[in-house]
Amino acid sequence: MTLTFSAVLLFGAASAVAVKTKSTGTGAAVLLFLFGFFTAGTGAYGPIHDLVASFARSLTELGN
């Protein structure tokens, strides 16, 4: 069974947690950037989407 989530949903939830817990640092900055990026759908969408998809595929390969 495959379970998929929207990147906007995942980054939105993680952003809400980061703001609620007053997390600061590089990780929170990247997380909030990605959330804004995926919700805006800017012209840089293609390369950044490919990078995130590649990272997700590599994480999937680690589990196998």
PDB file of N, CA and C in Angstrom:
ATOM      1  N   MET A   1       0.841  -1.169   0.000  1.00  0.00           N
ATOM      2  CA  MET A   1       0.000   0.000   0.000  1.00  0.00           C
ATOM      3  C   MET A   1       0.894   1.242   0.000  1.00  0.00           C
ATOM      4  N   THR A   2       0.642   2.133  -0.909  1.00  0.00           N
ATOM      5  CA  THR A   2       1.406   3.369  -1.007  1.00  0.00           C
ATOM      6  C   THR A   2       0.584   4.517  -0.462  1.00  0.00           C
ATOM      7  N   LEU A   3       1.202   5.306   0.398  1.00  0.00           N
ATOM      8  CA  LEU A   3       0.548   6.459   0.988  1.00  0.00           C
ATOM      9  C   LEU A   3       1.296   7.696   0.528  1.00  0.00           C
ATOM     10  N   THR A   4       0.591   8.628  -0.097  1.00  0.00           N
ATOM     11  CA  THR A   4       1.244   9.841  -0.589  1.00  0.00           C
ATOM     12  C   THR A   4       0.637  11.068   0.090  1.00  0.00           C
ATOM     13  N   PHE A   5       1.482  12.070   0.269  1.00  0.00           N
ATOM     14  CA  PHE A   5       1.069  13.341   0.843  1.00  0.00           C
ATOM     15  C   PHE A   5       1.532  14.461  -0.066  1.00  0.00           C
ATOM     16  N   SER A   6       0.788  15.509  -0.106  1.00  0.00           N
ATOM     17  CA  SER A   6       1.177  16.692  -0.846  1.00  0.00           C
ATOM     18  C   SER A   6       2.339  17.373  -0.128  1.00  0.00           C
ATOM     19  N   ALA A   7       3.311  17.862  -0.909  1.00  0.00           N
ATOM     20  CA  ALA A   7       4.447  18.579  -0.315  1.00  0.00           C
ATOM     21  C   ALA A   7       3.961  19.829   0.414  1.00  0.00           C
ATOM     22  N   VAL A   8       2.941  20.477  -0.123  1.00  0.00           N
ATOM     23  CA  VAL A   8       2.401  21.677   0.526  1.00  0.00           C
ATOM     24  C   VAL A   8       1.823  21.313   1.885  1.00  0.00           C
ATOM     25  N   LEU A   9       1.120  20.200   1.974  1.00  0.00           N
ATOM     26  CA  LEU A   9       0.551  19.760   3.242  1.00  0.00           C
ATOM     27  C   LEU A   9       1.647  19.455   4.256  1.00  0.00           C
ATOM     28  N   LEU A  10       2.663  18.717   3.837  1.00  0.00           N
ATOM     29  CA  LEU A  10       3.746  18.359   4.748  1.00  0.00           C
ATOM     30  C   LEU A  10       4.532  19.579   5.220  1.00  0.00           C
ATOM     31  N   PHE A  11       4.916  20.448   4.278  1.00  0.00           N
ATOM     32  CA  PHE A  11       5.677  21.630   4.653  1.00  0.00           C
ATOM     33  C   PHE A  11       4.823  22.617   5.444  1.00  0.00           C
ATOM     34  N   GLY A  12       3.537  22.671   5.153  1.00  0.00           N
ATOM     35  CA  GLY A  12       2.644  23.546   5.911  1.00  0.00           C
ATOM     36  C   GLY A  12       2.527  23.105   7.360  1.00  0.00           C
ATOM     37  N   ALA A  13       2.356  21.806   7.569  1.00  0.00           N
ATOM     38  CA  ALA A  13       2.262  21.290   8.934  1.00  0.00           C
ATOM     39  C   ALA A  13       3.577  21.484   9.676  1.00  0.00           C
ATOM     40  N   ALA A  14       4.677  21.212   9.016  1.00  0.00           N
ATOM     41  CA  ALA A  14       5.987  21.383   9.650  1.00  0.00           C
ATOM     42  C   ALA A  14       6.266  22.857   9.939  1.00  0.00           C
ATOM     43  N   SER A  15       5.834  23.746   9.055  1.00  0.00           N
ATOM     44  CA  SER A  15       6.011  25.178   9.284  1.00  0.00           C
ATOM     45  C   SER A  15       5.197  25.637  10.485  1.00  0.00           C
ATOM     46  N   ALA A  16       3.981  25.137  10.602  1.00  0.00           N
ATOM     47  CA  ALA A  16       3.140  25.497  11.741  1.00  0.00           C
ATOM     48  C   ALA A  16       3.780  25.044  13.049  1.00  0.00           C
ATOM     49  N   VAL A  17       4.354  23.851  13.051  1.00  0.00           N
ATOM     50  CA  VAL A  17       5.033  23.354  14.251  1.00  0.00           C
ATOM     51  C   VAL A  17       6.265  24.204  14.547  1.00  0.00           C
ATOM     52  N   ALA A  18       7.026  24.558  13.516  1.00  0.00           N
ATOM     53  CA  ALA A  18       8.233  25.369  13.710  1.00  0.00           C
ATOM     54  C   ALA A  18       7.888  26.737  14.285  1.00  0.00           C
ATOM     55  N   VAL A  19       6.822  27.328  13.806  1.00  0.00           N
ATOM     56  CA  VAL A  19       6.410  28.641  14.314  1.00  0.00           C
ATOM     57  C   VAL A  19       5.863  28.506  15.741  1.00  0.00           C
ATOM     58  N   LYS A  20       5.083  27.484  15.981  1.00  0.00           N
ATOM     59  CA  LYS A  20       4.476  27.287  17.298  1.00  0.00           C
ATOM     60  C   LYS A  20       5.531  27.038  18.375  1.00  0.00           C
ATOM     61  N   THR A  21       6.569  26.273  18.048  1.00  0.00           N
ATOM     62  CA  THR A  21       7.604  25.954  19.030  1.00  0.00           C
ATOM     63  C   THR A  21       8.729  26.980  19.036  1.00  0.00           C
ATOM     64  N   LYS A  22       8.576  28.031  18.223  1.00  0.00           N
ATOM     65  CA  LYS A  22       9.578  29.090  18.121  1.00  0.00           C
ATOM     66  C   LYS A  22      10.949  28.534  17.740  1.00  0.00           C
ATOM     67  N   SER A  23      10.942  27.548  16.848  1.00  0.00           N
ATOM     68  CA  SER A  23      12.190  26.970  16.345  1.00  0.00           C
ATOM     69  C   SER A  23      12.921  27.991  15.496  1.00  0.00           C
ATOM     70  N   THR A  24      14.191  28.067  15.692  1.00  0.00           N
ATOM     71  CA  THR A  24      15.000  28.951  14.867  1.00  0.00           C
ATOM     72  C   THR A  24      16.211  28.169  14.395  1.00  0.00           C
ATOM     73  N   GLY A  25      16.785  28.615  13.333  1.00  0.00           N
ATOM     74  CA  GLY A  25      17.980  27.971  12.817  1.00  0.00           C
ATOM     75  C   GLY A  25      17.845  27.676  11.336  1.00  0.00           C
ATOM     76  N   THR A  26      18.838  27.027  10.826  1.00  0.00           N
ATOM     77  CA  THR A  26      18.904  26.741   9.403  1.00  0.00           C
ATOM     78  C   THR A  26      17.778  25.817   8.953  1.00  0.00           C
ATOM     79  N   GLY A  27      17.510  24.782   9.733  1.00  0.00           N
ATOM     80  CA  GLY A  27      16.468  23.831   9.357  1.00  0.00           C
ATOM     81  C   GLY A  27      15.104  24.482   9.221  1.00  0.00           C
ATOM     82  N   ALA A  28      14.762  25.331  10.169  1.00  0.00           N
ATOM     83  CA  ALA A  28      13.471  26.020  10.120  1.00  0.00           C
ATOM     84  C   ALA A  28      13.415  26.981   8.943  1.00  0.00           C
ATOM     85  N   ALA A  29      14.530  27.636   8.650  1.00  0.00           N
ATOM     86  CA  ALA A  29      14.558  28.562   7.516  1.00  0.00           C
ATOM     87  C   ALA A  29      14.351  27.821   6.202  1.00  0.00           C
ATOM     88  N   VAL A  30      14.998  26.681   6.040  1.00  0.00           N
ATOM     89  CA  VAL A  30      14.830  25.881   4.815  1.00  0.00           C
ATOM     90  C   VAL A  30      13.403  25.376   4.721  1.00  0.00           C
ATOM     91  N   LEU A  31      12.863  24.914   5.828  1.00  0.00           N
ATOM     92  CA  LEU A  31      11.497  24.401   5.854  1.00  0.00           C
ATOM     93  C   LEU A  31      10.502  25.469   5.434  1.00  0.00           C
ATOM     94  N   LEU A  32      10.621  26.659   5.988  1.00  0.00           N
ATOM     95  CA  LEU A  32       9.696  27.736   5.647  1.00  0.00           C
ATOM     96  C   LEU A  32       9.885  28.205   4.211  1.00  0.00           C
ATOM     97  N   PHE A  33      11.134  28.200   3.711  1.00  0.00           N
ATOM     98  CA  PHE A  33      11.379  28.537   2.314  1.00  0.00           C
ATOM     99  C   PHE A  33      10.686  27.543   1.395  1.00  0.00           C
ATOM    100  N   LEU A  34      10.828  26.259   1.687  1.00  0.00           N
ATOM    101  CA  LEU A  34      10.202  25.240   0.837  1.00  0.00           C
ATOM    102  C   LEU A  34       8.689  25.336   0.879  1.00  0.00           C
ATOM    103  N   PHE A  35       8.109  25.623   2.044  1.00  0.00           N
ATOM    104  CA  PHE A  35       6.669  25.779   2.130  1.00  0.00           C
ATOM    105  C   PHE A  35       6.207  26.944   1.262  1.00  0.00           C
ATOM    106  N   GLY A  36       6.882  28.068   1.379  1.00  0.00           N
ATOM    107  CA  GLY A  36       6.539  29.230   0.559  1.00  0.00           C
ATOM    108  C   GLY A  36       6.726  28.962  -0.914  1.00  0.00           C
ATOM    109  N   PHE A  37       7.784  28.250  -1.238  1.00  0.00           N
ATOM    110  CA  PHE A  37       8.070  27.928  -2.630  1.00  0.00           C
ATOM    111  C   PHE A  37       6.969  27.058  -3.224  1.00  0.00           C
ATOM    112  N   PHE A  38       6.599  25.988  -2.525  1.00  0.00           N
ATOM    113  CA  PHE A  38       5.594  25.081  -3.071  1.00  0.00           C
ATOM    114  C   PHE A  38       4.217  25.728  -3.142  1.00  0.00           C
ATOM    115  N   THR A  39       3.910  26.634  -2.237  1.00  0.00           N
ATOM    116  CA  THR A  39       2.603  27.281  -2.304  1.00  0.00           C
ATOM    117  C   THR A  39       2.558  28.344  -3.388  1.00  0.00           C
ATOM    118  N   ALA A  40       3.677  28.979  -3.648  1.00  0.00           N
ATOM    119  CA  ALA A  40       3.702  30.046  -4.649  1.00  0.00           C
ATOM    120  C   ALA A  40       3.812  29.504  -6.072  1.00  0.00           C
ATOM    121  N   GLY A  41       4.527  28.411  -6.269  1.00  0.00           N
ATOM    122  CA  GLY A  41       4.695  27.849  -7.606  1.00  0.00           C
ATOM    123  C   GLY A  41       5.419  28.806  -8.542  1.00  0.00           C
ATOM    124  N   THR A  42       6.568  29.322  -8.106  1.00  0.00           N
ATOM    125  CA  THR A  42       7.319  30.301  -8.886  1.00  0.00           C
ATOM    126  C   THR A  42       7.973  29.673 -10.106  1.00  0.00           C
ATOM    127  N   GLY A  43       8.684  30.484 -10.877  1.00  0.00           N
ATOM    128  CA  GLY A  43       9.382  30.005 -12.062  1.00  0.00           C
ATOM    129  C   GLY A  43      10.521  29.058 -11.737  1.00  0.00           C
ATOM    130  N   ALA A  44      11.009  29.088 -10.512  1.00  0.00           N
ATOM    131  CA  ALA A  44      12.080  28.185 -10.088  1.00  0.00           C
ATOM    132  C   ALA A  44      11.520  26.838  -9.637  1.00  0.00           C
ATOM    133  N   TYR A  45      10.248  26.635  -9.860  1.00  0.00           N
ATOM    134  CA  TYR A  45       9.582  25.420  -9.399  1.00  0.00           C
ATOM    135  C   TYR A  45      10.248  24.156  -9.931  1.00  0.00           C
ATOM    136  N   GLY A  46      10.560  24.129 -11.198  1.00  0.00           N
ATOM    137  CA  GLY A  46      11.112  22.922 -11.822  1.00  0.00           C
ATOM    138  C   GLY A  46      12.390  22.425 -11.164  1.00  0.00           C
ATOM    139  N   PRO A  47      13.450  23.236 -11.114  1.00  0.00           N
ATOM    140  CA  PRO A  47      14.697  22.759 -10.519  1.00  0.00           C
ATOM    141  C   PRO A  47      14.580  22.407  -9.028  1.00  0.00           C
ATOM    142  N   ILE A  48      13.841  23.221  -8.269  1.00  0.00           N
ATOM    143  CA  ILE A  48      13.720  22.937  -6.841  1.00  0.00           C
ATOM    144  C   ILE A  48      12.852  21.698  -6.624  1.00  0.00           C
ATOM    145  N   HIS A  49      11.819  21.553  -7.405  1.00  0.00           N
ATOM    146  CA  HIS A  49      10.975  20.357  -7.305  1.00  0.00           C
ATOM    147  C   HIS A  49      11.782  19.114  -7.630  1.00  0.00           C
ATOM    148  N   ASP A  50      12.618  19.173  -8.668  1.00  0.00           N
ATOM    149  CA  ASP A  50      13.459  18.032  -9.022  1.00  0.00           C
ATOM    150  C   ASP A  50      14.430  17.687  -7.899  1.00  0.00           C
ATOM    151  N   LEU A  51      14.994  18.698  -7.254  1.00  0.00           N
ATOM    152  CA  LEU A  51      15.914  18.478  -6.140  1.00  0.00           C
ATOM    153  C   LEU A  51      15.206  17.796  -4.973  1.00  0.00           C
ATOM    154  N   VAL A  52      14.022  18.285  -4.622  1.00  0.00           N
ATOM    155  CA  VAL A  52      13.263  17.693  -3.516  1.00  0.00           C
ATOM    156  C   VAL A  52      12.825  16.265  -3.871  1.00  0.00           C
ATOM    157  N   ALA A  53      12.399  16.055  -5.107  1.00  0.00           N
ATOM    158  CA  ALA A  53      11.995  14.709  -5.532  1.00  0.00           C
ATOM    159  C   ALA A  53      13.178  13.757  -5.502  1.00  0.00           C
ATOM    160  N   SER A  54      14.339  14.221  -5.916  1.00  0.00           N
ATOM    161  CA  SER A  54      15.546  13.401  -5.875  1.00  0.00           C
ATOM    162  C   SER A  54      15.903  13.028  -4.444  1.00  0.00           C
ATOM    163  N   PHE A  55      15.794  13.990  -3.537  1.00  0.00           N
ATOM    164  CA  PHE A  55      16.064  13.726  -2.128  1.00  0.00           C
ATOM    165  C   PHE A  55      15.073  12.697  -1.582  1.00  0.00           C
ATOM    166  N   ALA A  56      13.808  12.828  -1.941  1.00  0.00           N
ATOM    167  CA  ALA A  56      12.790  11.881  -1.482  1.00  0.00           C
ATOM    168  C   ALA A  56      13.061  10.483  -2.020  1.00  0.00           C
ATOM    169  N   ARG A  57      13.466  10.395  -3.292  1.00  0.00           N
ATOM    170  CA  ARG A  57      13.808   9.085  -3.869  1.00  0.00           C
ATOM    171  C   ARG A  57      15.002   8.463  -3.165  1.00  0.00           C
ATOM    172  N   SER A  58      15.998   9.277  -2.817  1.00  0.00           N
ATOM    173  CA  SER A  58      17.177   8.734  -2.124  1.00  0.00           C
ATOM    174  C   SER A  58      16.799   8.235  -0.740  1.00  0.00           C
ATOM    175  N   LEU A  59      15.901   8.934  -0.058  1.00  0.00           N
ATOM    176  CA  LEU A  59      15.438   8.451   1.257  1.00  0.00           C
ATOM    177  C   LEU A  59      14.679   7.146   1.114  1.00  0.00           C
ATOM    178  N   THR A  60      13.913   7.016   0.046  1.00  0.00           N
ATOM    179  CA  THR A  60      13.170   5.786  -0.195  1.00  0.00           C
ATOM    180  C   THR A  60      14.131   4.626  -0.446  1.00  0.00           C
ATOM    181  N   GLU A  61      15.199   4.890  -1.194  1.00  0.00           N
ATOM    182  CA  GLU A  61      16.187   3.846  -1.485  1.00  0.00           C
ATOM    183  C   GLU A  61      16.903   3.407  -0.219  1.00  0.00           C
ATOM    184  N   LEU A  62      17.102   4.297   0.746  1.00  0.00           N
ATOM    185  CA  LEU A  62      17.757   3.926   1.991  1.00  0.00           C
ATOM    186  C   LEU A  62      16.926   2.909   2.772  1.00  0.00           C
ATOM    187  N   GLY A  63      15.609   3.003   2.637  1.00  0.00           N
ATOM    188  CA  GLY A  63      14.722   2.093   3.362  1.00  0.00           C
ATOM    189  C   GLY A  63      14.636   0.699   2.758  1.00  0.00           C
ATOM    190  N   ASN A  64      15.115   0.543   1.537  1.00  0.00           N
ATOM    191  CA  ASN A  64      15.014  -0.781   0.882  1.00  0.00           C
ATOM    192  C   ASN A  64      16.266  -1.575   1.058  1.00  0.00           C
TER     193      ASN A  64
END
